[in-house]
Structures are given as C-alpha cells and as structure tokens.
mmCIF file of C-alpha atoms and ligand atoms in Angstrom:
data_model
loop_
_atom_site.group_PDB
_atom_site.id
_atom_site.type_symbol
_atom_site.label_atom_id
_atom_site.label_comp_id
_atom_site.label_asym_id
_atom_site.label_seq_id
_atom_site.Cartn_x
_atom_site.Cartn_y
_atom_site.Cartn_z
ATOM 1 C CA MET A 14 31.642 16.439 -24.540
ATOM 2 C CA LEU A 15 30.733 14.428 -27.607
ATOM 3 C CA LYS A 16 32.975 15.593 -30.471
ATOM 4 C CA LYS A 17 31.209 13.949 -33.589
ATOM 5 C CA LEU A 18 27.824 13.231 -32.529
ATOM 6 C CA THR A 19 25.330 15.425 -31.352
ATOM 7 C CA PHE A 20 22.045 14.312 -29.625
ATOM 8 C CA LEU A 21 19.194 16.288 -28.059
ATOM 9 C CA THR A 22 16.116 14.966 -26.466
ATOM 10 C CA ALA A 23 12.770 16.797 -25.744
ATOM 11 C CA GLY A 24 9.581 15.920 -24.130
ATOM 12 C CA GLU A 25 7.599 15.876 -20.597
ATOM 13 C CA SER A 26 7.051 12.825 -18.675
ATOM 14 C CA HIS A 27 3.033 13.060 -19.256
ATOM 15 C CA GLY A 28 3.206 15.145 -22.396
ATOM 16 C CA ARG A 29 2.226 13.679 -25.749
ATOM 17 C CA GLY A 30 5.548 11.924 -26.362
ATOM 18 C CA LEU A 31 9.308 12.438 -26.422
ATOM 19 C CA LEU A 32 11.406 13.584 -29.393
ATOM 20 C CA GLY A 33 15.035 12.931 -30.177
ATOM 21 C CA ILE A 34 17.434 13.658 -32.661
ATOM 22 C CA LEU A 35 20.894 12.204 -33.157
ATOM 23 C CA ASP A 36 23.423 13.597 -35.735
ATOM 24 C CA GLY A 37 26.675 12.411 -36.829
ATOM 25 C CA ILE A 38 26.094 8.839 -37.595
ATOM 26 C CA PRO A 39 27.598 7.662 -40.792
ATOM 27 C CA ALA A 40 25.644 6.656 -43.774
ATOM 28 C CA SER A 41 24.839 2.913 -44.267
ATOM 29 C CA LEU A 42 24.541 1.815 -40.935
ATOM 30 C CA ASP A 43 21.552 -1.096 -41.033
ATOM 31 C CA ILE A 44 19.162 -0.047 -38.236
ATOM 32 C CA SER A 45 15.354 -0.894 -37.695
ATOM 33 C CA GLU A 46 12.778 0.270 -35.268
ATOM 34 C CA ASN A 47 12.621 -3.254 -33.911
ATOM 35 C CA GLU A 48 16.236 -3.083 -32.774
ATOM 36 C CA ILE A 49 15.587 0.200 -30.951
ATOM 37 C CA ASN A 50 12.495 -1.313 -29.361
ATOM 38 C CA ILE A 51 14.425 -4.268 -28.136
ATOM 39 C CA GLN A 52 16.632 -1.719 -26.085
ATOM 40 C CA LEU A 53 13.571 0.139 -24.994
ATOM 41 C CA ALA A 54 11.970 -3.103 -23.629
ATOM 42 C CA ARG A 55 15.112 -3.779 -21.704
ATOM 43 C CA ARG A 56 14.795 -0.559 -20.106
ATOM 44 C CA GLN A 57 11.213 -1.064 -18.818
ATOM 45 C CA MET A 58 12.106 -4.250 -17.156
ATOM 46 C CA GLY A 59 13.123 -4.685 -13.528
ATOM 47 C CA HIS A 60 11.344 -5.364 -10.103
ATOM 48 C CA GLY A 61 10.192 -2.413 -8.326
ATOM 49 C CA ARG A 62 8.911 -0.442 -11.282
ATOM 50 C CA GLY A 63 5.551 1.222 -10.414
ATOM 51 C CA GLY A 64 2.213 1.459 -12.525
ATOM 52 C CA ARG A 65 3.478 3.638 -15.324
ATOM 53 C CA MET A 66 5.485 0.639 -16.925
ATOM 54 C CA LYS A 67 2.296 -1.206 -17.202
ATOM 55 C CA ILE A 68 0.824 1.514 -19.144
ATOM 56 C CA GLU A 69 3.600 2.308 -21.391
ATOM 57 C CA THR A 70 5.211 -0.140 -24.325
ATOM 58 C CA ASP A 71 7.628 2.114 -25.550
ATOM 59 C CA LYS A 72 7.805 1.990 -29.327
ATOM 60 C CA ALA A 73 10.402 4.116 -31.601
ATOM 61 C CA GLU A 74 9.130 5.767 -34.739
ATOM 62 C CA ILE A 75 11.742 6.650 -37.000
ATOM 63 C CA TRP A 76 10.964 10.063 -38.713
ATOM 64 C CA SER A 77 14.052 10.890 -40.480
ATOM 65 C CA GLY A 78 17.701 9.925 -41.459
ATOM 66 C CA VAL A 79 17.050 6.214 -42.225
ATOM 67 C CA ARG A 80 15.818 5.005 -45.776
ATOM 68 C CA HIS A 81 15.136 1.379 -46.679
ATOM 69 C CA GLY A 82 16.741 0.283 -43.317
ATOM 70 C CA LYS A 83 20.068 2.195 -43.671
ATOM 71 C CA THR A 84 21.141 5.434 -42.297
ATOM 72 C CA LEU A 85 21.637 8.472 -44.429
ATOM 73 C CA GLY A 86 24.206 10.349 -42.820
ATOM 74 C CA SER A 87 21.530 12.759 -41.883
ATOM 75 C CA PRO A 88 20.043 13.766 -38.572
ATOM 76 C CA ILE A 89 18.049 10.733 -37.111
ATOM 77 C CA GLY A 90 14.826 11.962 -35.820
ATOM 78 C CA ILE A 91 12.764 9.594 -33.327
ATOM 79 C CA LEU A 92 9.476 9.933 -31.722
ATOM 80 C CA ILE A 93 8.096 7.886 -28.819
ATOM 81 C CA GLN A 94 4.609 8.351 -27.849
ATOM 82 C CA ASN A 95 3.441 8.361 -24.364
ATOM 83 C CA LYS A 96 0.380 6.289 -23.932
ATOM 84 C CA ASP A 97 -0.315 7.780 -20.466
ATOM 85 C CA TRP A 98 -1.001 11.174 -22.417
ATOM 86 C CA GLU A 99 -4.632 10.368 -22.848
ATOM 87 C CA ASN A 100 -5.025 10.573 -19.102
ATOM 88 C CA TRP A 101 -3.049 13.987 -18.964
ATOM 89 C CA THR A 102 -4.542 15.836 -21.880
ATOM 90 C CA GLU A 103 -5.960 18.774 -19.724
ATOM 91 C CA LYS A 104 -3.302 18.777 -17.048
ATOM 92 C CA MET A 105 -0.560 18.832 -19.676
ATOM 93 C CA SER A 106 -2.378 20.567 -22.495
ATOM 94 C CA VAL A 107 -0.157 22.875 -24.756
ATOM 95 C CA GLU A 108 -3.119 25.272 -25.310
ATOM 96 C CA PRO A 109 -4.338 27.118 -22.167
ATOM 97 C CA VAL A 110 -7.493 25.446 -20.423
ATOM 98 C CA ASP A 111 -10.697 26.551 -18.754
ATOM 99 C CA GLU A 112 -10.574 24.088 -16.151
ATOM 100 C CA THR A 113 -8.498 24.821 -12.984
ATOM 101 C CA ILE A 114 -5.766 22.475 -12.655
ATOM 102 C CA LYS A 115 -4.475 21.812 -9.133
ATOM 103 C CA LYS A 116 -0.834 22.911 -8.812
ATOM 104 C CA VAL A 117 1.799 21.017 -7.150
ATOM 105 C CA THR A 118 3.211 22.882 -4.311
ATOM 106 C CA LEU A 119 5.115 20.418 -2.036
ATOM 107 C CA PRO A 120 8.576 20.144 -3.109
ATOM 108 C CA ARG A 121 10.139 16.595 -2.729
ATOM 109 C CA PRO A 122 13.633 16.457 -1.230
ATOM 110 C CA GLY A 123 15.978 14.925 -3.607
ATOM 111 C CA HIS A 124 13.987 16.051 -6.506
ATOM 112 C CA ALA A 125 14.545 19.066 -9.018
ATOM 113 C CA ASP A 126 11.271 20.605 -7.448
ATOM 114 C CA LEU A 127 12.514 23.102 -5.063
ATOM 115 C CA ALA A 128 15.720 24.403 -6.984
ATOM 116 C CA GLY A 129 13.751 24.207 -10.401
ATOM 117 C CA ILE A 130 10.843 26.750 -9.028
ATOM 118 C CA GLN A 131 13.344 29.005 -7.298
ATOM 119 C CA LYS A 132 15.289 29.247 -10.757
ATOM 120 C CA TYR A 133 12.448 29.696 -12.927
ATOM 121 C CA GLY A 134 9.835 31.543 -10.637
ATOM 122 C CA PHE A 135 7.140 28.790 -11.174
ATOM 123 C CA ASP A 136 4.316 28.504 -8.797
ATOM 124 C CA ASP A 137 3.611 25.053 -9.991
ATOM 125 C CA ILE A 138 6.158 22.312 -9.407
ATOM 126 C CA ARG A 139 4.872 20.234 -12.337
ATOM 127 C CA ASN A 140 6.521 22.793 -14.624
ATOM 128 C CA VAL A 141 9.702 21.367 -13.355
ATOM 129 C CA LEU A 142 9.167 17.724 -12.512
ATOM 130 C CA GLU A 143 7.636 16.956 -15.805
ATOM 131 C CA ARG A 144 11.022 17.400 -17.700
ATOM 132 C CA SER A 145 13.038 16.309 -14.719
ATOM 133 C CA SER A 146 11.349 12.900 -14.718
ATOM 134 C CA ALA A 147 13.327 9.728 -15.695
ATOM 135 C CA ARG A 148 10.941 9.193 -18.641
ATOM 136 C CA GLU A 149 13.447 11.199 -20.369
ATOM 137 C CA THR A 150 15.788 8.451 -20.447
ATOM 138 C CA THR A 151 13.621 6.385 -22.834
ATOM 139 C CA MET A 152 14.775 8.687 -25.580
ATOM 140 C CA ARG A 153 18.404 8.299 -24.535
ATOM 141 C CA VAL A 154 18.085 4.569 -24.733
ATOM 142 C CA ALA A 155 16.373 4.938 -28.147
ATOM 143 C CA LEU A 156 19.194 7.223 -29.553
ATOM 144 C CA GLY A 157 22.000 5.156 -27.663
ATOM 145 C CA SER A 158 20.758 2.131 -29.489
ATOM 146 C CA ILE A 159 21.885 3.379 -32.806
ATOM 147 C CA CYS A 160 25.192 3.986 -31.272
ATOM 148 C CA ARG A 161 25.080 0.471 -29.772
ATOM 149 C CA LYS A 162 24.477 -0.823 -33.379
ATOM 150 C CA LEU A 163 27.428 1.023 -34.892
ATOM 151 C CA LEU A 164 29.651 -0.381 -32.182
ATOM 152 C CA GLU A 165 28.359 -3.903 -32.915
ATOM 153 C CA GLU A 166 29.241 -3.452 -36.432
ATOM 154 C CA VAL A 167 32.887 -3.097 -35.355
ATOM 155 C CA GLY A 168 33.016 -5.803 -32.757
ATOM 156 C CA ILE A 169 32.475 -3.697 -29.718
ATOM 157 C CA GLN A 170 29.883 -4.849 -27.319
ATOM 158 C CA VAL A 171 28.318 -3.088 -24.160
ATOM 159 C CA ALA A 172 26.755 -4.942 -21.355
ATOM 160 C CA SER A 173 25.642 -4.557 -17.683
ATOM 161 C CA ARG A 174 24.657 -5.987 -14.227
ATOM 162 C CA VAL A 175 23.517 -5.016 -11.066
ATOM 163 C CA THR A 176 25.984 -5.617 -7.965
ATOM 164 C CA GLN A 177 24.161 -4.043 -5.198
ATOM 165 C CA ILE A 178 20.586 -2.972 -4.311
ATOM 166 C CA HIS A 179 20.443 -1.237 -1.057
ATOM 167 C CA SER A 180 22.553 -3.209 1.437
ATOM 168 C CA ILE A 181 22.327 -6.537 -0.701
ATOM 169 C CA LYS A 182 25.475 -7.262 -2.662
ATOM 170 C CA ASP A 183 26.057 -9.567 -5.521
ATOM 171 C CA ASP A 184 29.725 -10.406 -5.422
ATOM 172 C CA PHE A 185 29.413 -13.043 -7.931
ATOM 173 C CA PRO A 186 32.338 -12.771 -10.336
ATOM 174 C CA ILE A 187 31.498 -12.650 -14.027
ATOM 175 C CA PRO A 188 32.480 -16.061 -15.115
ATOM 176 C CA SER A 189 35.499 -15.936 -17.407
ATOM 177 C CA ASP A 190 33.899 -17.812 -20.348
ATOM 178 C CA TYR A 191 30.911 -15.180 -20.319
ATOM 179 C CA SER A 192 30.976 -13.008 -23.687
ATOM 180 C CA LEU A 193 29.024 -9.869 -22.997
ATOM 181 C CA ASP A 194 26.202 -11.381 -25.037
ATOM 182 C CA ILE A 195 25.922 -13.983 -22.369
ATOM 183 C CA LEU A 196 26.135 -11.540 -19.603
ATOM 184 C CA ASN A 197 23.298 -9.413 -20.913
ATOM 185 C CA LYS A 198 21.378 -12.486 -21.639
ATOM 186 C CA LYS A 199 21.688 -13.609 -17.955
ATOM 187 C CA ALA A 200 21.270 -10.214 -16.253
ATOM 188 C CA ASP A 201 18.277 -9.704 -18.628
ATOM 189 C CA GLU A 202 16.666 -12.842 -17.157
ATOM 190 C CA SER A 203 16.924 -11.671 -13.750
ATOM 191 C CA PRO A 204 14.162 -9.308 -12.450
ATOM 192 C CA VAL A 205 17.087 -7.262 -10.802
ATOM 193 C CA ARG A 206 19.767 -7.706 -13.256
ATOM 194 C CA CYS A 207 21.956 -9.829 -10.903
ATOM 195 C CA LEU A 208 23.874 -13.023 -11.600
ATOM 196 C CA ASP A 209 23.459 -14.632 -8.038
ATOM 197 C CA LYS A 210 20.220 -16.229 -7.742
ATOM 198 C CA ASN A 211 20.219 -16.277 -3.991
ATOM 199 C CA LYS A 212 21.037 -12.501 -3.773
ATOM 200 C CA GLU A 213 18.336 -12.019 -6.499
ATOM 201 C CA VAL A 214 15.734 -13.360 -3.992
ATOM 202 C CA GLU A 215 17.124 -11.077 -1.271
ATOM 203 C CA MET A 216 17.176 -8.023 -3.443
ATOM 204 C CA ILE A 217 13.502 -8.560 -4.443
ATOM 205 C CA ASN A 218 12.561 -8.977 -0.832
ATOM 206 C CA CYS A 219 14.297 -5.872 -0.018
ATOM 207 C CA ILE A 220 12.388 -4.063 -2.724
ATOM 208 C CA ASP A 221 9.059 -5.352 -1.665
ATOM 209 C CA ASP A 222 9.793 -4.459 2.047
ATOM 210 C CA ALA A 223 10.844 -0.815 1.053
ATOM 211 C CA LYS A 224 7.622 -0.542 -1.114
ATOM 212 C CA THR A 225 5.478 -1.865 1.589
ATOM 213 C CA SER A 226 6.646 0.820 3.981
ATOM 214 C CA GLY A 227 6.278 3.396 1.343
ATOM 215 C CA ASP A 228 10.072 3.875 0.623
ATOM 216 C CA SER A 229 12.362 3.814 -2.222
ATOM 217 C CA LEU A 230 15.848 2.040 -2.890
ATOM 218 C CA GLY A 231 19.085 2.735 -4.849
ATOM 219 C CA GLY A 232 21.974 0.624 -5.665
ATOM 220 C CA ILE A 233 25.059 -0.004 -7.734
ATOM 221 C CA PHE A 234 25.664 -1.527 -11.134
ATOM 222 C CA GLU A 235 28.486 -2.087 -13.369
ATOM 223 C CA VAL A 236 28.628 -1.504 -17.109
ATOM 224 C CA ILE A 237 31.113 -3.165 -19.339
ATOM 225 C CA ALA A 238 32.419 -2.628 -23.079
ATOM 226 C CA THR A 239 34.732 -5.153 -24.684
ATOM 227 C CA GLY A 240 36.276 -5.387 -28.196
ATOM 228 C CA LEU A 241 37.905 -1.751 -27.923
ATOM 229 C CA PRO A 242 41.137 -0.807 -29.720
ATOM 230 C CA TYR A 243 43.969 1.085 -28.240
ATOM 231 C CA GLY A 244 43.630 4.873 -28.184
ATOM 232 C CA LEU A 245 39.949 6.016 -28.063
ATOM 233 C CA GLY A 246 40.314 9.400 -26.260
ATOM 234 C CA ALA A 247 43.642 11.073 -25.624
ATOM 235 C CA HIS A 248 46.009 12.190 -22.953
ATOM 236 C CA THR A 249 46.702 15.498 -24.681
ATOM 237 C CA GLN A 250 43.990 17.741 -23.234
ATOM 238 C CA TRP A 251 41.521 17.380 -20.213
ATOM 239 C CA ASP A 252 38.329 17.139 -22.403
ATOM 240 C CA LYS A 253 39.741 14.553 -24.777
ATOM 241 C CA LYS A 254 40.297 12.118 -22.027
ATOM 242 C CA LEU A 255 38.012 9.045 -22.221
ATOM 243 C CA GLN A 256 37.331 8.959 -18.541
ATOM 244 C CA THR A 257 36.222 12.784 -18.612
ATOM 245 C CA ARG A 258 33.878 12.006 -21.564
ATOM 246 C CA ILE A 259 32.337 8.955 -19.834
ATOM 247 C CA SER A 260 31.986 10.513 -16.671
ATOM 248 C CA SER A 261 30.206 13.495 -17.808
ATOM 249 C CA ILE A 262 27.628 11.747 -19.661
ATOM 250 C CA MET A 263 27.054 9.252 -17.042
ATOM 251 C CA MET A 264 26.709 11.808 -14.496
ATOM 252 C CA SER A 265 24.150 13.795 -16.655
ATOM 253 C CA VAL A 266 21.552 11.204 -15.601
ATOM 254 C CA ASN A 267 19.555 12.834 -12.599
ATOM 255 C CA ALA A 268 19.602 9.777 -10.344
ATOM 256 C CA PHE A 269 23.352 9.001 -10.789
ATOM 257 C CA LYS A 270 25.470 10.045 -7.930
ATOM 258 C CA GLY A 271 28.809 8.181 -8.096
ATOM 259 C CA ILE A 272 30.951 6.828 -10.684
ATOM 260 C CA GLU A 273 33.856 4.566 -10.337
ATOM 261 C CA ILE A 274 36.293 3.388 -13.297
ATOM 262 C CA GLY A 275 38.154 0.089 -12.716
ATOM 263 C CA ASN A 276 38.550 -0.463 -9.002
ATOM 264 C CA GLY A 277 38.152 3.227 -8.440
ATOM 265 C CA PHE A 278 37.496 3.839 -4.672
ATOM 266 C CA SER A 279 39.034 0.538 -3.509
ATOM 267 C CA GLY A 280 42.326 1.319 -5.363
ATOM 268 C CA GLY A 281 42.714 4.198 -3.052
ATOM 269 C CA MET A 282 43.290 1.835 -0.196
ATOM 270 C CA LYS A 283 45.899 -0.176 -1.860
ATOM 271 C CA PHE A 284 49.455 -0.041 -2.857
ATOM 272 C CA GLY A 285 50.662 1.021 -6.184
ATOM 273 C CA SER A 286 52.157 -2.635 -6.648
ATOM 274 C CA GLU A 287 48.597 -4.199 -6.011
ATOM 275 C CA VAL A 288 46.791 -1.805 -8.310
ATOM 276 C CA HIS A 289 48.491 -1.523 -11.666
ATOM 277 C CA ASP A 290 48.131 -4.113 -14.401
ATOM 278 C CA GLU A 291 51.357 -5.859 -15.196
ATOM 279 C CA ILE A 292 51.998 -6.055 -18.845
ATOM 280 C CA GLY A 293 52.967 -9.248 -20.687
ATOM 281 C CA TRP A 294 53.490 -10.448 -24.302
ATOM 282 C CA ASP A 295 51.852 -13.588 -25.743
ATOM 283 C CA GLY A 296 53.895 -13.550 -28.771
ATOM 284 C CA ASN A 297 51.466 -11.646 -30.812
ATOM 285 C CA LYS A 298 50.342 -8.893 -28.747
ATOM 286 C CA PHE A 299 50.480 -7.157 -25.351
ATOM 287 C CA ILE A 300 48.428 -8.468 -22.629
ATOM 288 C CA ARG A 301 47.651 -7.388 -19.173
ATOM 289 C CA HIS A 302 47.628 -9.759 -16.061
ATOM 290 C CA SER A 303 44.789 -7.795 -14.628
ATOM 291 C CA ASN A 304 42.276 -4.969 -15.335
ATOM 292 C CA ASN A 305 42.154 -2.919 -12.392
ATOM 293 C CA ALA A 306 42.481 0.254 -14.619
ATOM 294 C CA GLY A 307 39.106 -0.900 -15.906
ATOM 295 C CA GLY A 308 40.258 -0.337 -19.672
ATOM 296 C CA ILE A 309 41.551 3.245 -19.362
ATOM 297 C CA GLU A 310 45.082 4.497 -18.879
ATOM 298 C CA GLY A 311 46.221 8.199 -19.188
ATOM 299 C CA GLY A 312 42.688 9.101 -20.681
ATOM 300 C CA MET A 313 42.868 6.545 -23.600
ATOM 301 C CA SER A 314 41.420 3.136 -24.042
ATOM 302 C CA ASN A 315 44.151 0.479 -23.439
ATOM 303 C CA ALA A 316 42.457 -2.485 -25.426
ATOM 304 C CA GLN A 317 41.035 -3.997 -22.150
ATOM 305 C CA PRO A 318 37.568 -3.964 -21.368
ATOM 306 C CA ILE A 319 36.272 -0.773 -19.980
ATOM 307 C CA VAL A 320 34.499 -1.274 -16.678
ATOM 308 C CA VAL A 321 32.550 1.537 -15.087
ATOM 309 C CA ARG A 322 30.478 1.295 -11.871
ATOM 310 C CA MET A 323 27.670 3.695 -11.054
ATOM 311 C CA ALA A 324 25.637 4.537 -7.885
ATOM 312 C CA MET A 325 21.985 5.408 -8.254
ATOM 313 C CA LYS A 326 20.202 7.393 -5.503
ATOM 314 C CA PRO A 327 16.767 5.980 -4.173
ATOM 315 C CA ILE A 328 14.049 7.611 -6.060
ATOM 316 C CA PRO A 329 12.760 10.875 -4.309
ATOM 317 C CA THR A 330 9.102 10.354 -4.625
ATOM 318 C CA LEU A 331 8.182 8.494 -1.528
ATOM 319 C CA MET A 332 4.623 7.082 -0.701
ATOM 320 C CA LYS A 333 5.736 7.734 3.060
ATOM 321 C CA PRO A 334 6.749 11.356 2.244
ATOM 322 C CA LEU A 335 9.501 13.345 3.804
ATOM 323 C CA ARG A 336 9.054 16.754 5.567
ATOM 324 C CA SER A 337 8.699 19.734 3.352
ATOM 325 C CA VAL A 338 7.134 23.067 2.932
ATOM 326 C CA ASP A 339 4.296 24.268 0.922
ATOM 327 C CA ILE A 340 5.772 26.986 -1.623
ATOM 328 C CA GLU A 341 2.572 29.042 -1.464
ATOM 329 C CA SER A 342 1.566 29.047 2.369
ATOM 330 C CA LYS A 343 5.001 28.378 3.657
ATOM 331 C CA GLU A 344 3.364 25.804 6.233
ATOM 332 C CA ASN A 345 5.417 22.687 7.181
ATOM 333 C CA LYS A 346 3.691 19.634 5.239
ATOM 334 C CA ASP A 347 4.555 16.281 3.807
ATOM 335 C CA ALA A 348 6.310 16.263 0.311
ATOM 336 C CA HIS A 349 4.215 15.657 -2.660
ATOM 337 C CA LYS A 350 3.335 12.141 -3.309
ATOM 338 C CA GLU A 351 2.265 10.494 -6.646
ATOM 339 C CA ARG A 352 2.680 7.208 -8.560
ATOM 340 C CA THR A 353 6.402 6.147 -8.469
ATOM 341 C CA ASP A 354 8.774 3.388 -8.750
ATOM 342 C CA ALA A 355 10.133 1.860 -5.484
ATOM 343 C CA CYS A 356 13.461 0.870 -7.233
ATOM 344 C CA ALA A 357 14.668 1.395 -10.769
ATOM 345 C CA VAL A 358 18.230 0.275 -10.551
ATOM 346 C CA PRO A 359 17.875 -2.483 -13.122
ATOM 347 C CA ALA A 360 16.451 0.062 -15.632
ATOM 348 C CA ALA A 361 19.311 2.517 -14.661
ATOM 349 C CA ALA A 362 22.052 -0.049 -15.799
ATOM 350 C CA ILE A 363 20.350 -0.140 -19.311
ATOM 351 C CA ILE A 364 20.205 3.807 -19.342
ATOM 352 C CA ALA A 365 24.173 3.517 -18.487
ATOM 353 C CA GLU A 366 24.869 1.044 -21.225
ATOM 354 C CA SER A 367 23.512 3.617 -23.486
ATOM 355 C CA MET A 368 25.265 6.374 -22.215
ATOM 356 C CA LEU A 369 28.674 4.331 -22.740
ATOM 357 C CA CYS A 370 27.419 3.652 -26.141
ATOM 358 C CA PHE A 371 27.359 7.382 -27.011
ATOM 359 C CA VAL A 372 30.842 8.013 -25.882
ATOM 360 C CA LEU A 373 32.404 5.019 -27.383
ATOM 361 C CA ALA A 374 30.753 5.420 -30.842
ATOM 362 C CA ASP A 375 31.874 9.232 -30.597
ATOM 363 C CA ALA A 376 35.370 8.490 -29.676
ATOM 364 C CA LEU A 377 35.555 5.603 -32.284
ATOM 365 C CA LEU A 378 34.291 8.236 -35.194
ATOM 366 C CA GLU A 379 36.821 10.869 -33.725
ATOM 367 C CA LYS A 380 39.736 8.457 -34.199
ATOM 368 C CA PHE A 381 38.822 6.335 -37.203
ATOM 369 C CA GLY A 382 36.200 8.634 -39.052
ATOM 370 C CA GLY A 383 34.282 7.933 -42.322
ATOM 371 C CA ASP A 384 31.198 9.235 -43.930
ATOM 372 C CA SER A 385 29.896 5.571 -44.277
ATOM 373 C CA ILE A 386 30.156 2.404 -42.196
ATOM 374 C CA GLU A 387 32.281 0.915 -44.930
ATOM 375 C CA GLN A 388 34.677 3.729 -44.848
ATOM 376 C CA LEU A 389 34.769 3.622 -40.889
ATOM 377 C CA LYS A 390 35.319 -0.365 -41.245
ATOM 378 C CA ILE A 391 38.156 0.294 -43.650
ATOM 379 C CA HIS A 392 39.973 2.909 -41.307
ATOM 380 C CA ILE A 393 39.647 0.615 -38.570
ATOM 381 C CA SER A 394 40.974 -2.452 -40.204
ATOM 382 C CA SER A 395 44.010 -0.366 -41.729
ATOM 383 C CA SER A 396 44.936 1.192 -38.364
ATOM 384 C CA ALA A 397 43.377 -0.134 -35.056
ATOM 385 C CA LYS A 398 45.621 -1.984 -32.628
ATOM 386 C CA TYR A 399 44.275 -4.389 -30.327
HETATM 387 C C1 LIG B 20 9.270 9.295 -12.689
HETATM 388 C C2 LIG B 20 8.033 8.942 -12.130
HETATM 389 C C3 LIG B 20 7.326 7.531 -12.769
HETATM 390 C C4 LIG B 20 8.331 6.828 -13.323
HETATM 391 C C5 LIG B 20 8.940 7.532 -14.313
HETATM 392 C C6 LIG B 20 9.861 8.578 -13.748
HETATM 393 O O1 LIG B 20 6.364 8.026 -13.523
HETATM 394 P P1 LIG B 20 4.895 8.322 -13.204
HETATM 395 O O2 LIG B 20 4.821 9.696 -12.597
HETATM 396 O O3 LIG B 20 4.358 8.372 -14.647
HETATM 397 O O4 LIG B 20 4.347 7.265 -12.357
HETATM 398 O O5 LIG B 20 7.635 5.688 -13.932
HETATM 399 O O6 LIG B 20 9.768 6.761 -15.158
HETATM 400 C C7 LIG B 20 9.198 6.619 -16.328
HETATM 401 C C8 LIG B 20 7.884 7.182 -16.803
HETATM 402 C C9 LIG B 20 9.971 5.916 -17.204
HETATM 403 O O7 LIG B 20 9.530 5.514 -18.462
HETATM 404 O O8 LIG B 20 11.083 5.605 -16.860
HETATM 405 C C10 LIG B 20 9.795 10.328 -12.041
HETATM 406 O O9 LIG B 20 9.155 11.152 -11.230
HETATM 407 O O10 LIG B 20 11.123 10.587 -12.256
#
C-alpha cells in the first residue's frame, strides 16, 4: 500500500537481532541513531511490560544510507541487536545443534501458533512464534522514526495517548492549547500514556490485578497527526485513498483488532447533521467547526488533524493458560506459557504512531515528490494548501 517508500523487517524475537531496510527517503534528511533511539525507548515504556524489557535497551545501528548525519537517498539499513540472544544461542542457533531442544507443542489461543504450524507443517511452534512476536515492532518503530523526522521537517507532527485499558476509560478531552509535542510529553510521562491522573491509577491497578491472576489486558488508544496540507491520498481509486492506506498498515500489527477514523463507530449512531463538519471562512482560509471526519474526506486529507483510534487485543500468552491440545499427542492440555507482558497498550500506541508516520511520509512524497529534502520543501511551499 505504500507508493513511494518500501520497508522490510527481518528477525526472530530471540535471534541475534532485528534487521530493517527503508527505501525511498529523499537525500539530505538529517538523521541520527540517537533520534531513532529516543523513539525506541518510548516503545519500551509502559506499565505491564514483563521481564524482557528489563533485558533489552534497544539501540539502532545505522549500517547504510546515511553519511555524515544526512540521508543519501539510498536504502537505509538498520540493525538492532537482541541482548537476550546470549540466553538463546542454542535454542535459536542458525546452525544445527547436537543438544535436543524441547519443542513447543501447546498452541496458545489468539497467537499465530496453531495456524502457523498447520500452514508450514512444523512440529515446533517456536518456528512460528519467534517471528510473530511483537519484538518485530521494534524495527518498525526504528524505520518509522526516519519517516517521522521527514514529517517534522515540513511541520507535520504525530502523537498518541491511551484512552482505555480494559474497562477503565480516560475521557479527558485533549486541552485545546496542547500542541502534539505537549500531548506526547504528557503521555510519555504517564506509565499508561493517559492524561487523566485518576484514571491512570485505576489503569495501573487494573493491570496489576490482571498480572496477579495470570491474565492479560488490551485497550484503546488514539493517534493524531497535525500540520497536514489538503490532498494527501486521492478519491480516484480504492488503493489511493488515505484511509485505505492508514488502515491497511495499522491492521498489519498482529495485536490490532479494530480501527476507527474520526468519530467512526459512534457516527453510525448519529444523524448526518450531527456528524458532518460544517465549513467556514476565516477571511484567509477555510475552517471547520468540528473534526468528526478525523481529517479525511473522500480519501484525502482535508487539512484538519488526522485522528485514528485503534483497539488492541489482550496479549495471548497467559500465565493462567487457556485450554489447548498438544499438537503431537492430541491430548487436552493447557496452552504454552512463557515470560510475557500483562499489558502492552502504551507501547502499541507508539507503534501505531510509527505506522501513521510511514503512510503520511509516503503520501507526502507521492503528492509533492523530490529527490532531496530541499526539493520536497520547495514543492510543498509552492503548491501546498492548508
Ligand atoms: C512477546 C513476548 C515477550 C514480549 C515481546 C513480545 O517477549 P519474551 O518472550 O522475550 O518475554 O516482551 O515483546 C518484545 C520482546 C518487544 O520488544 O516488544 C510475544 O510473544 O509477542
């Protein structure tokens, strides 16, 4: 669904590390490993994460596509080492090993385990679970942070906040004087990325209770982008529409099960007169009296903030496992359990920010083009409408 950018990730959760390539970023964008690492650290935050995040301190090593702090226009290659690898050298060895490695044979409901072994004919679920692990999202955030940098260069910002964990809702409206910088700062300060301090305590307690009872929790979060011009995406064909592109990339994250743009589902229960955003003129430009459309009309950005809400399912690995069947013996048994997170909704919000960055950078490059950032800026300043 990306038109100008291409990215690929590789790597198993407990393998040596993660590899990523991002192609299509114009030349002369300032980027440093540190800027990528700041985003990687944001993804590692959040109450409810398990032991793995205490082991890893994700650091990106740029292997290609950048010289003297600026992109070259060539593919950008990144490597992130898994610190946990040293504990898995036999179990995840690339070469055959003499030691007998215990197979994982108890598929977890909700994970890729059962469909994966049926598809590939494996007799060890580890061959599936290692790649279907959320560890892969580390590289998405690393590559997405380069897209974020490109967007920031032209005044587009992306931020997120958690609005619900399990049944605890944070309905706190985003204060009108908050820039997205401030929103991200406030959300980053919260262990659950929410704005309401009372709800924060309730969410933390809810996560702790779930953890104590060997369970896991999902939730809902909001991703917002501001500073967009009119006309990213197009109304002319299904795959050019901005909402197609945003939803397909968002829904490529395993744990994301629902998406809503603007007032999405609640709009289905209202009259048209209550939903559509009335148009005004402030003497200089068109304005809107509301943003229920979430910044997209007819498949195009309409110069309002883009607002996307995502639902994340509870993590499928449970310390109090659900019923399953052994794939070898076909006996009824409890599902596989191993170290896990009780809740990763705050991290998921950062992953979704990165997903939105890919689409917006791609659509921006499609509309305005340019081999270098300077050219892109010239094209934007000569033709963008806000
Ligand atoms: C995950 C299981 C846990 C998570 C992991 C995703 O890892 P481990 O099995 O090593 O304890 O912490 O997430 C990450 C490693 C990460 O970086 O987000 C899973 O099964 O999906």
